[in-house]
Amino acid sequence: MTAQQNTSLASFTGDANPYGGGDPYADYRTADLPFTQFANLADRQLGAGVVAANDEFFAQRENLLVPEPAEFDPEHFGHKGKVMDGWETRRRRGASAEQPWPTEEDHDWALIRLGAPGVIRGIVVDTAHFRGNYPQAVSVEGASVAGSPSPEELLADDVKWTTLVPRTPVGGHAANGFAVATEQRFTHLRLKQHPDGGIARLRVYGEVVPDPAWLTALGTFDVVALENGGQVEDASNLFYSPATNTIQPGRSRKMDDGWETRRRRDRGNDWIQYRLVDRSQIRAIEIDTAYLKGNSAGWASVSVKDGEDGEWREVLPRTRMQPDTNHRFVLPEAAVGTRARVDIFPDGGISRLRLFGTLTEDGAAHLAARHQELGG
């Protein structure tokens, strides 16, 4: 089945063909979605979770946020039926034999806590392997609730929910993508499927907007960390893994949890450019090559740029990297900037970059103003 055009994004509706054997992803329907350049705010590594669902009879709600693609085993059945790698609810029924069909208002829902609050740029509702048992339509709402609310508190009448994706038909065994244009900071989502069915994965792409009060209380913190509002703006090579891995929380747990480039056969070098949470003073740097043993960067340097029109200034000169090692550097003086760049020579990879420092006075004021503007 071919994709139909819906504004600027490909959209899919209707059943996929029944599984016919072989590669279960061979007829998977997908498209290039421009917003996937942003970080996944619903990443469990950031602290995201599915806090509640009204029904998960066939498959658990927690599967929605599993980082790996959904798996399909055609022979795997349990005492409730076919075992699916996703969130699947039971079939809804009407009120009587005369009216056996669900009503237009009938739906199932799940509440998702974002790992990092932020502005959402796009959402993917993935129905991989749900070929005839996916929802007829989906909708997504967002809310901004401080603290760590319970499901009951999120469902209270005083919580304001904003529609991010209106009720929209979707297709089975497809990556259903939706661009979002709402300039507001959200902490939680409510995913609805109309009237019932199964969804394999949920991805929520956007920009982290941290709480300025929390960063102020921390004092010195990692000003490029994804959870604190740092971003990857560009990178020379993404052949093996995404550059965003380098600013994820915690240490790398395996080789593909970092950033690795293809082997260079020229005289150039690879690099990543970052945007800091806001204008900052950097006092210390960590470059970690954990789990990169025969493929770590040979050397690395770090540069900082202050403002759009500023010049790049090298603050850590080209320094030898050791495999599977965390390298720490205290700068002789604070480096002030809004952007940073790590260059590796000639190629290879690093697992994490940490830039420890504090916001400048104007950086803190700008961040606080943006947080308030976005409804934080």
Short mmCIF file of C-alpha atoms in Angstrom, two decimals:
data_model
loop_
_atom_site.label_atom_id
_atom_site.label_comp_id
_atom_site.label_asym_id
_atom_site.label_seq_id
_atom_site.Cartn_x
_atom_site.Cartn_y
_atom_site.Cartn_z
CA MET A 1 0.00 0.00 0.00
CA THR A 2 1.46 3.36 -0.93
CA ALA A 3 1.65 6.47 1.22
CA GLN A 4 -0.82 9.30 0.79
CA GLN A 5 0.29 12.89 1.24
CA ASN A 6 -1.08 14.81 4.24
CA THR A 7 0.37 18.35 4.28
CA SER A 8 4.16 17.93 4.34
CA LEU A 9 4.22 14.46 5.93
CA ALA A 10 3.43 11.07 4.45
CA SER A 11 0.44 9.46 6.15
CA PHE A 12 -0.84 5.91 6.21
CA THR A 13 -4.31 4.52 6.70
CA GLY A 14 -5.87 1.07 6.58
CA ASP A 15 -4.69 -2.44 7.23
CA ALA A 16 -1.31 -3.70 6.21
CA ASN A 17 -1.25 -7.05 4.45
CA PRO A 18 -1.34 -10.12 6.72
CA TYR A 19 2.11 -11.38 7.65
CA GLY A 20 3.26 -13.69 4.87
CA GLY A 21 6.52 -14.98 6.32
CA GLY A 22 10.12 -13.86 6.08
CA ASP A 23 11.30 -10.44 7.25
CA PRO A 24 8.39 -8.97 9.28
CA TYR A 25 9.59 -5.45 8.43
CA ALA A 26 9.75 -6.04 4.67
CA ASP A 27 6.42 -4.30 4.05
CA TYR A 28 6.65 -1.82 6.94
CA ARG A 29 5.41 1.62 5.91
CA THR A 30 7.55 4.58 6.88
CA ALA A 31 8.77 7.94 5.63
CA ASP A 32 11.47 10.54 6.29
CA LEU A 33 10.18 12.72 9.13
CA PRO A 34 12.06 16.02 9.49
CA PHE A 35 11.50 16.40 13.24
CA THR A 36 13.44 13.21 14.11
CA GLN A 37 16.60 15.35 14.21
CA PHE A 38 15.47 16.43 17.68
CA ALA A 39 15.96 14.39 20.85
CA ASN A 40 13.36 11.85 21.96
CA LEU A 41 11.85 13.42 25.08
CA ALA A 42 10.10 10.12 25.86
CA ASP A 43 13.40 8.24 26.21
CA ARG A 44 13.52 6.04 29.31
CA GLN A 45 17.21 6.89 29.63
CA LEU A 46 16.08 10.46 30.37
CA GLY A 47 13.55 9.20 32.92
CA ALA A 48 10.40 8.86 30.83
CA GLY A 49 7.70 6.39 31.80
CA VAL A 50 4.16 5.26 31.00
CA VAL A 51 2.54 5.99 34.34
CA ALA A 52 -0.96 4.61 33.70
CA ALA A 53 -3.33 3.16 31.11
CA ASN A 54 -7.01 2.33 31.29
CA ASP A 55 -6.52 -1.10 29.66
CA GLU A 56 -3.51 -3.28 28.79
CA PHE A 57 -5.21 -6.64 28.49
CA PHE A 58 -3.12 -8.07 25.62
CA ALA A 59 0.17 -6.19 25.91
CA GLN A 60 1.74 -3.93 28.53
CA ARG A 61 1.82 -0.16 28.31
CA GLU A 62 5.54 -0.04 29.20
CA ASN A 63 6.39 -1.48 25.78
CA LEU A 64 5.54 1.90 24.22
CA LEU A 65 8.90 3.37 25.31
CA VAL A 66 11.23 0.42 24.68
CA PRO A 67 14.16 1.94 22.74
CA GLU A 68 14.59 -0.92 20.26
CA PRO A 69 12.24 -1.50 17.30
CA ALA A 70 9.30 -3.76 18.05
CA GLU A 71 9.91 -7.48 17.57
CA PHE A 72 7.51 -9.99 16.04
CA ASP A 73 7.42 -13.74 16.63
CA PRO A 74 4.59 -15.34 14.60
CA GLU A 75 4.66 -18.48 16.79
CA HIS A 76 4.49 -16.72 20.17
CA PHE A 77 1.07 -17.12 21.78
CA GLY A 78 0.09 -16.90 25.44
CA HIS A 79 -3.03 -17.70 27.44
CA LYS A 80 -4.59 -14.38 26.34
CA GLY A 81 -3.76 -14.82 22.68
CA LYS A 82 -1.03 -13.56 20.35
CA VAL A 83 1.85 -11.99 22.27
CA MET A 84 2.61 -8.54 20.81
CA ASP A 85 5.51 -6.20 21.48
CA GLY A 86 3.57 -3.02 22.19
CA TRP A 87 0.57 -1.70 24.11
CA GLU A 88 -2.64 -3.53 23.14
CA THR A 89 -6.10 -3.23 24.64
CA ARG A 90 -9.08 -5.59 24.42
CA ARG A 91 -11.79 -5.13 21.78
CA ARG A 92 -14.43 -2.62 22.80
CA ARG A 93 -18.09 -3.57 22.52
CA GLY A 94 -21.33 -1.64 22.47
CA ALA A 95 -24.03 -1.50 25.11
CA SER A 96 -26.44 -4.14 23.79
CA ALA A 97 -27.18 -6.73 21.12
CA GLU A 98 -29.04 -4.03 19.23
CA GLN A 99 -26.03 -1.68 19.49
CA PRO A 100 -22.97 -3.98 19.59
CA TRP A 101 -20.57 -1.38 18.22
CA PRO A 102 -18.44 1.06 20.25
CA THR A 103 -19.57 4.69 20.24
CA GLU A 104 -17.71 7.58 18.62
CA GLU A 105 -16.54 8.68 22.07
CA ASP A 106 -15.10 5.30 23.09
CA HIS A 107 -11.31 5.23 23.38
CA ASP A 108 -8.41 3.82 25.37
CA TRP A 109 -5.70 6.00 26.89
CA ALA A 110 -2.20 5.97 28.34
CA LEU A 111 -0.43 8.68 30.38
CA ILE A 112 3.23 9.30 29.55
CA ARG A 113 5.70 11.23 31.69
CA LEU A 114 8.33 12.85 29.50
CA GLY A 115 11.90 12.17 30.57
CA ALA A 116 12.75 15.83 30.06
CA PRO A 117 10.09 18.55 29.80
CA GLY A 118 10.24 20.55 26.62
CA VAL A 119 8.75 21.91 23.41
CA ILE A 120 7.48 19.08 21.20
CA ARG A 121 8.28 19.26 17.48
CA GLY A 122 6.90 15.93 16.33
CA ILE A 123 5.38 12.64 17.45
CA VAL A 124 5.58 9.14 15.96
CA VAL A 125 2.84 6.63 16.79
CA ASP A 126 4.35 3.39 15.51
CA THR A 127 1.98 0.48 14.80
CA ALA A 128 4.69 -1.98 13.71
CA HIS A 129 3.29 -5.55 13.44
CA PHE A 130 -0.22 -4.41 14.34
CA ARG A 131 -1.65 -5.17 10.91
CA GLY A 132 -5.36 -5.66 11.58
CA ASN A 133 -5.49 -4.84 15.28
CA TYR A 134 -4.25 -1.23 15.32
CA PRO A 135 -6.49 1.72 16.35
CA GLN A 136 -8.73 3.34 13.75
CA ALA A 137 -7.44 6.75 14.84
CA VAL A 138 -5.18 8.33 17.48
CA SER A 139 -4.96 11.65 19.27
CA VAL A 140 -2.35 13.14 21.61
CA GLU A 141 -2.69 15.82 24.29
CA GLY A 142 -0.04 17.54 26.38
CA ALA A 143 -0.04 19.04 29.89
CA SER A 144 2.45 20.88 32.07
CA VAL A 145 2.26 19.74 35.68
CA ALA A 146 4.97 20.55 38.21
CA GLY A 147 6.56 17.96 40.47
CA SER A 148 5.85 14.24 40.29
CA PRO A 149 2.06 13.97 39.93
CA SER A 150 0.21 10.69 40.39
CA PRO A 151 -2.12 9.35 37.68
CA GLU A 152 -5.08 10.55 39.74
CA GLU A 153 -3.64 14.06 39.91
CA LEU A 154 -3.02 14.10 36.14
CA LEU A 155 -6.61 13.06 35.48
CA ALA A 156 -8.08 15.67 37.82
CA ASP A 157 -10.48 18.23 36.38
CA ASP A 158 -8.14 21.17 37.04
CA VAL A 159 -5.38 19.88 34.74
CA LYS A 160 -5.37 21.68 31.39
CA TRP A 161 -4.73 19.38 28.40
CA THR A 162 -3.72 20.91 25.07
CA THR A 163 -4.37 19.03 21.81
CA LEU A 164 -1.11 18.32 20.00
CA VAL A 165 -2.43 15.75 17.52
CA PRO A 166 -6.17 15.91 16.81
CA ARG A 167 -8.06 12.68 16.24
CA THR A 168 -6.47 11.38 13.04
CA PRO A 169 -6.79 8.07 11.14
CA VAL A 170 -3.66 5.91 11.17
CA GLY A 171 -2.42 2.84 9.36
CA GLY A 172 -1.39 -0.57 10.56
CA HIS A 173 2.27 -1.71 10.49
CA ALA A 174 3.43 1.87 9.88
CA ALA A 175 5.34 4.79 11.41
CA ASN A 176 2.57 7.37 11.71
CA GLY A 177 4.26 10.77 12.08
CA PHE A 178 2.72 14.07 13.19
CA ALA A 179 4.41 17.48 13.19
CA VAL A 180 3.58 19.64 16.22
CA ALA A 181 3.65 23.46 16.12
CA THR A 182 2.59 24.33 19.68
CA GLU A 183 5.16 26.62 21.35
CA GLN A 184 4.64 25.43 24.92
CA ARG A 185 6.59 23.43 27.49
CA PHE A 186 5.02 20.05 28.35
CA THR A 187 5.79 17.51 31.05
CA HIS A 188 3.17 14.81 30.31
CA LEU A 189 1.22 13.40 27.36
CA ARG A 190 -2.09 11.60 27.07
CA LEU A 191 -2.14 9.18 24.14
CA LYS A 192 -5.59 8.04 23.00
CA GLN A 193 -6.47 5.27 20.58
CA HIS A 194 -9.95 5.32 19.07
CA PRO A 195 -11.72 3.05 19.83
CA ASP A 196 -9.17 0.38 20.83
CA GLY A 197 -6.27 -1.65 19.45
CA GLY A 198 -2.52 -1.77 19.63
CA ILE A 199 0.45 0.61 19.31
CA ALA A 200 3.99 -0.70 19.25
CA ARG A 201 6.10 2.36 20.07
CA LEU A 202 5.74 6.06 20.88
CA ARG A 203 8.46 8.60 20.10
CA VAL A 204 8.22 12.27 21.13
CA TYR A 205 10.78 14.54 19.46
CA GLY A 206 11.52 18.02 20.72
CA GLU A 207 13.75 20.49 22.55
CA VAL A 208 14.41 20.20 26.28
CA VAL A 209 13.41 23.26 28.34
CA PRO A 210 14.90 22.83 31.82
CA ASP A 211 13.65 24.38 35.06
CA PRO A 212 15.89 27.41 35.77
CA ALA A 213 15.30 27.12 39.52
CA TRP A 214 16.67 23.57 39.49
CA LEU A 215 19.79 24.55 37.55
CA THR A 216 20.39 27.50 39.89
CA ALA A 217 20.15 25.18 42.89
CA LEU A 218 22.68 22.81 41.31
CA GLY A 219 25.23 25.60 40.88
CA THR A 220 27.84 23.88 38.71
CA PHE A 221 26.32 21.42 36.24
CA ASP A 222 26.83 19.94 32.76
CA VAL A 223 25.84 22.81 30.46
CA VAL A 224 25.69 20.62 27.33
CA ALA A 225 23.75 17.67 28.80
CA LEU A 226 20.54 16.78 27.00
CA GLU A 227 18.56 16.65 30.24
CA ASN A 228 19.72 20.20 31.06
CA GLY A 229 18.75 21.64 27.69
CA GLY A 230 21.87 21.05 25.57
CA GLN A 231 21.46 20.06 21.92
CA VAL A 232 23.43 18.58 19.04
CA GLU A 233 23.21 21.01 16.12
CA ASP A 234 25.28 19.17 13.53
CA ALA A 235 27.88 16.45 13.07
CA SER A 236 30.28 15.42 10.33
CA ASN A 237 29.26 11.76 10.29
CA LEU A 238 26.42 9.66 11.74
CA PHE A 239 27.21 6.36 10.05
CA TYR A 240 27.13 4.05 13.08
CA SER A 241 25.30 5.97 15.80
CA PRO A 242 23.64 9.31 16.59
CA ALA A 243 25.71 12.19 17.93
CA THR A 244 23.01 12.87 20.57
CA ASN A 245 24.28 9.79 22.40
CA THR A 246 27.25 11.87 23.59
CA ILE A 247 25.05 14.07 25.81
CA GLN A 248 22.72 11.37 27.17
CA PRO A 249 22.60 10.79 30.96
CA GLY A 250 25.01 8.41 32.63
CA ARG A 251 27.99 6.59 31.23
CA SER A 252 27.79 4.55 28.05
CA ARG A 253 26.76 0.93 28.67
CA LYS A 254 27.93 -0.60 25.38
CA MET A 255 29.72 0.38 22.18
CA ASP A 256 26.68 1.59 20.25
CA ASP A 257 25.61 3.80 23.17
CA GLY A 258 28.16 6.41 22.06
CA TRP A 259 29.08 8.12 18.77
CA GLU A 260 31.19 6.30 16.18
CA THR A 261 32.04 7.41 12.65
CA ARG A 262 32.96 5.39 9.59
CA ARG A 263 36.65 4.95 8.78
CA ARG A 264 38.12 8.00 7.04
CA ARG A 265 40.32 7.54 3.97
CA ASP A 266 41.18 11.24 3.56
CA ARG A 267 43.13 13.88 5.50
CA GLY A 268 40.12 15.37 7.29
CA ASN A 269 38.61 14.83 10.75
CA ASP A 270 35.20 14.30 12.34
CA TRP A 271 33.32 16.65 14.68
CA ILE A 272 30.09 17.44 16.56
CA GLN A 273 28.69 20.93 17.16
CA TYR A 274 26.51 21.57 20.22
CA ARG A 275 24.27 24.34 21.51
CA LEU A 276 24.61 24.87 25.26
CA VAL A 277 21.59 25.28 27.54
CA ASP A 278 22.31 29.03 27.37
CA ARG A 279 25.32 31.33 27.68
CA SER A 280 27.64 29.63 30.16
CA GLN A 281 31.06 29.66 31.79
CA ILE A 282 32.77 26.28 31.25
CA ARG A 283 35.37 25.30 33.86
CA ALA A 284 35.96 21.58 33.31
CA ILE A 285 35.62 19.02 30.50
CA GLU A 286 35.14 15.26 30.38
CA ILE A 287 35.61 13.21 27.20
CA ASP A 288 34.72 9.57 27.70
CA THR A 289 35.60 6.76 25.27
CA ALA A 290 33.90 3.99 27.29
CA TYR A 291 33.49 0.72 25.30
CA LEU A 292 35.30 2.19 22.30
CA LYS A 293 38.47 0.12 22.32
CA GLY A 294 39.85 -0.42 18.82
CA ASN A 295 37.77 2.40 17.39
CA SER A 296 38.09 5.33 19.82
CA ALA A 297 39.20 8.75 18.64
CA GLY A 298 42.97 9.10 18.38
CA TRP A 299 42.99 12.74 19.54
CA ALA A 300 40.32 15.26 20.49
CA SER A 301 40.00 19.01 20.94
CA VAL A 302 37.19 21.24 22.23
CA SER A 303 36.31 24.75 21.01
CA VAL A 304 33.76 27.29 22.27
CA LYS A 305 31.87 30.04 20.44
CA ASP A 306 30.14 33.00 22.12
CA GLY A 307 27.05 34.20 20.24
CA GLU A 308 26.03 33.88 16.60
CA ASP A 309 28.79 36.19 15.39
CA GLY A 310 31.51 35.01 17.75
CA GLU A 311 34.71 33.27 16.68
CA TRP A 312 35.52 29.67 17.57
CA ARG A 313 38.16 29.55 20.31
CA GLU A 314 40.01 26.37 21.20
CA VAL A 315 39.82 25.76 24.95
CA LEU A 316 41.20 22.21 24.97
CA PRO A 317 44.01 21.68 22.45
CA ARG A 318 44.33 18.47 20.46
CA THR A 319 44.91 15.83 23.14
CA ARG A 320 45.68 12.10 22.91
CA MET A 321 42.69 9.87 23.73
CA GLN A 322 43.00 6.45 25.34
CA PRO A 323 40.56 3.63 24.51
CA ASP A 324 37.76 2.86 26.99
CA THR A 325 38.79 5.73 29.28
CA ASN A 326 37.18 8.79 30.88
CA HIS A 327 39.46 11.83 30.34
CA ARG A 328 39.10 14.84 32.68
CA PHE A 329 40.45 18.35 32.15
CA VAL A 330 40.25 21.43 34.39
CA LEU A 331 40.50 24.60 32.30
CA PRO A 332 43.03 27.24 33.43
CA GLU A 333 40.28 29.88 33.08
CA ALA A 334 36.54 29.77 32.46
CA ALA A 335 35.52 29.63 28.80
CA VAL A 336 32.38 31.69 28.06
CA GLY A 337 30.15 30.66 25.18
CA THR A 338 26.79 29.60 23.79
CA ARG A 339 28.05 26.77 21.57
CA ALA A 340 30.74 24.11 21.74
CA ARG A 341 32.42 21.82 19.27
CA VAL A 342 34.41 18.63 19.77
CA ASP A 343 36.80 17.60 16.99
CA ILE A 344 38.20 14.08 16.86
CA PHE A 345 41.26 13.12 14.81
CA PRO A 346 41.15 11.53 12.40
CA ASP A 347 37.96 9.50 13.05
CA GLY A 348 36.54 6.92 15.45
CA GLY A 349 34.32 7.89 18.33
CA ILE A 350 33.63 9.12 21.83
CA SER A 351 30.86 7.96 24.15
CA ARG A 352 30.19 11.10 26.20
CA LEU A 353 31.11 14.79 26.36
CA ARG A 354 30.59 16.71 29.62
CA LEU A 355 31.10 20.47 29.95
CA PHE A 356 30.85 21.51 33.60
CA GLY A 357 30.15 25.12 34.45
CA THR A 358 27.52 27.70 35.36
CA LEU A 359 25.16 30.00 33.51
CA THR A 360 26.30 33.57 33.06
CA GLU A 361 24.07 36.25 34.53
CA ASP A 362 22.55 37.08 31.13
CA GLY A 363 22.28 33.38 30.25
CA ALA A 364 20.30 32.68 33.43
CA ALA A 365 18.00 35.64 32.76
CA HIS A 366 17.34 34.54 29.17
CA LEU A 367 16.62 30.95 30.22
CA ALA A 368 14.21 32.10 32.94
CA ALA A 369 12.37 34.36 30.50
CA ARG A 370 11.99 31.54 27.94
CA HIS A 371 10.79 29.12 30.62
CA GLN A 372 8.08 31.59 31.66
CA GLU A 373 7.13 32.36 28.06
CA LEU A 374 6.57 28.66 27.36
CA GLY A 375 4.27 28.25 30.33
CA GLY A 376 6.77 26.65 32.68
#
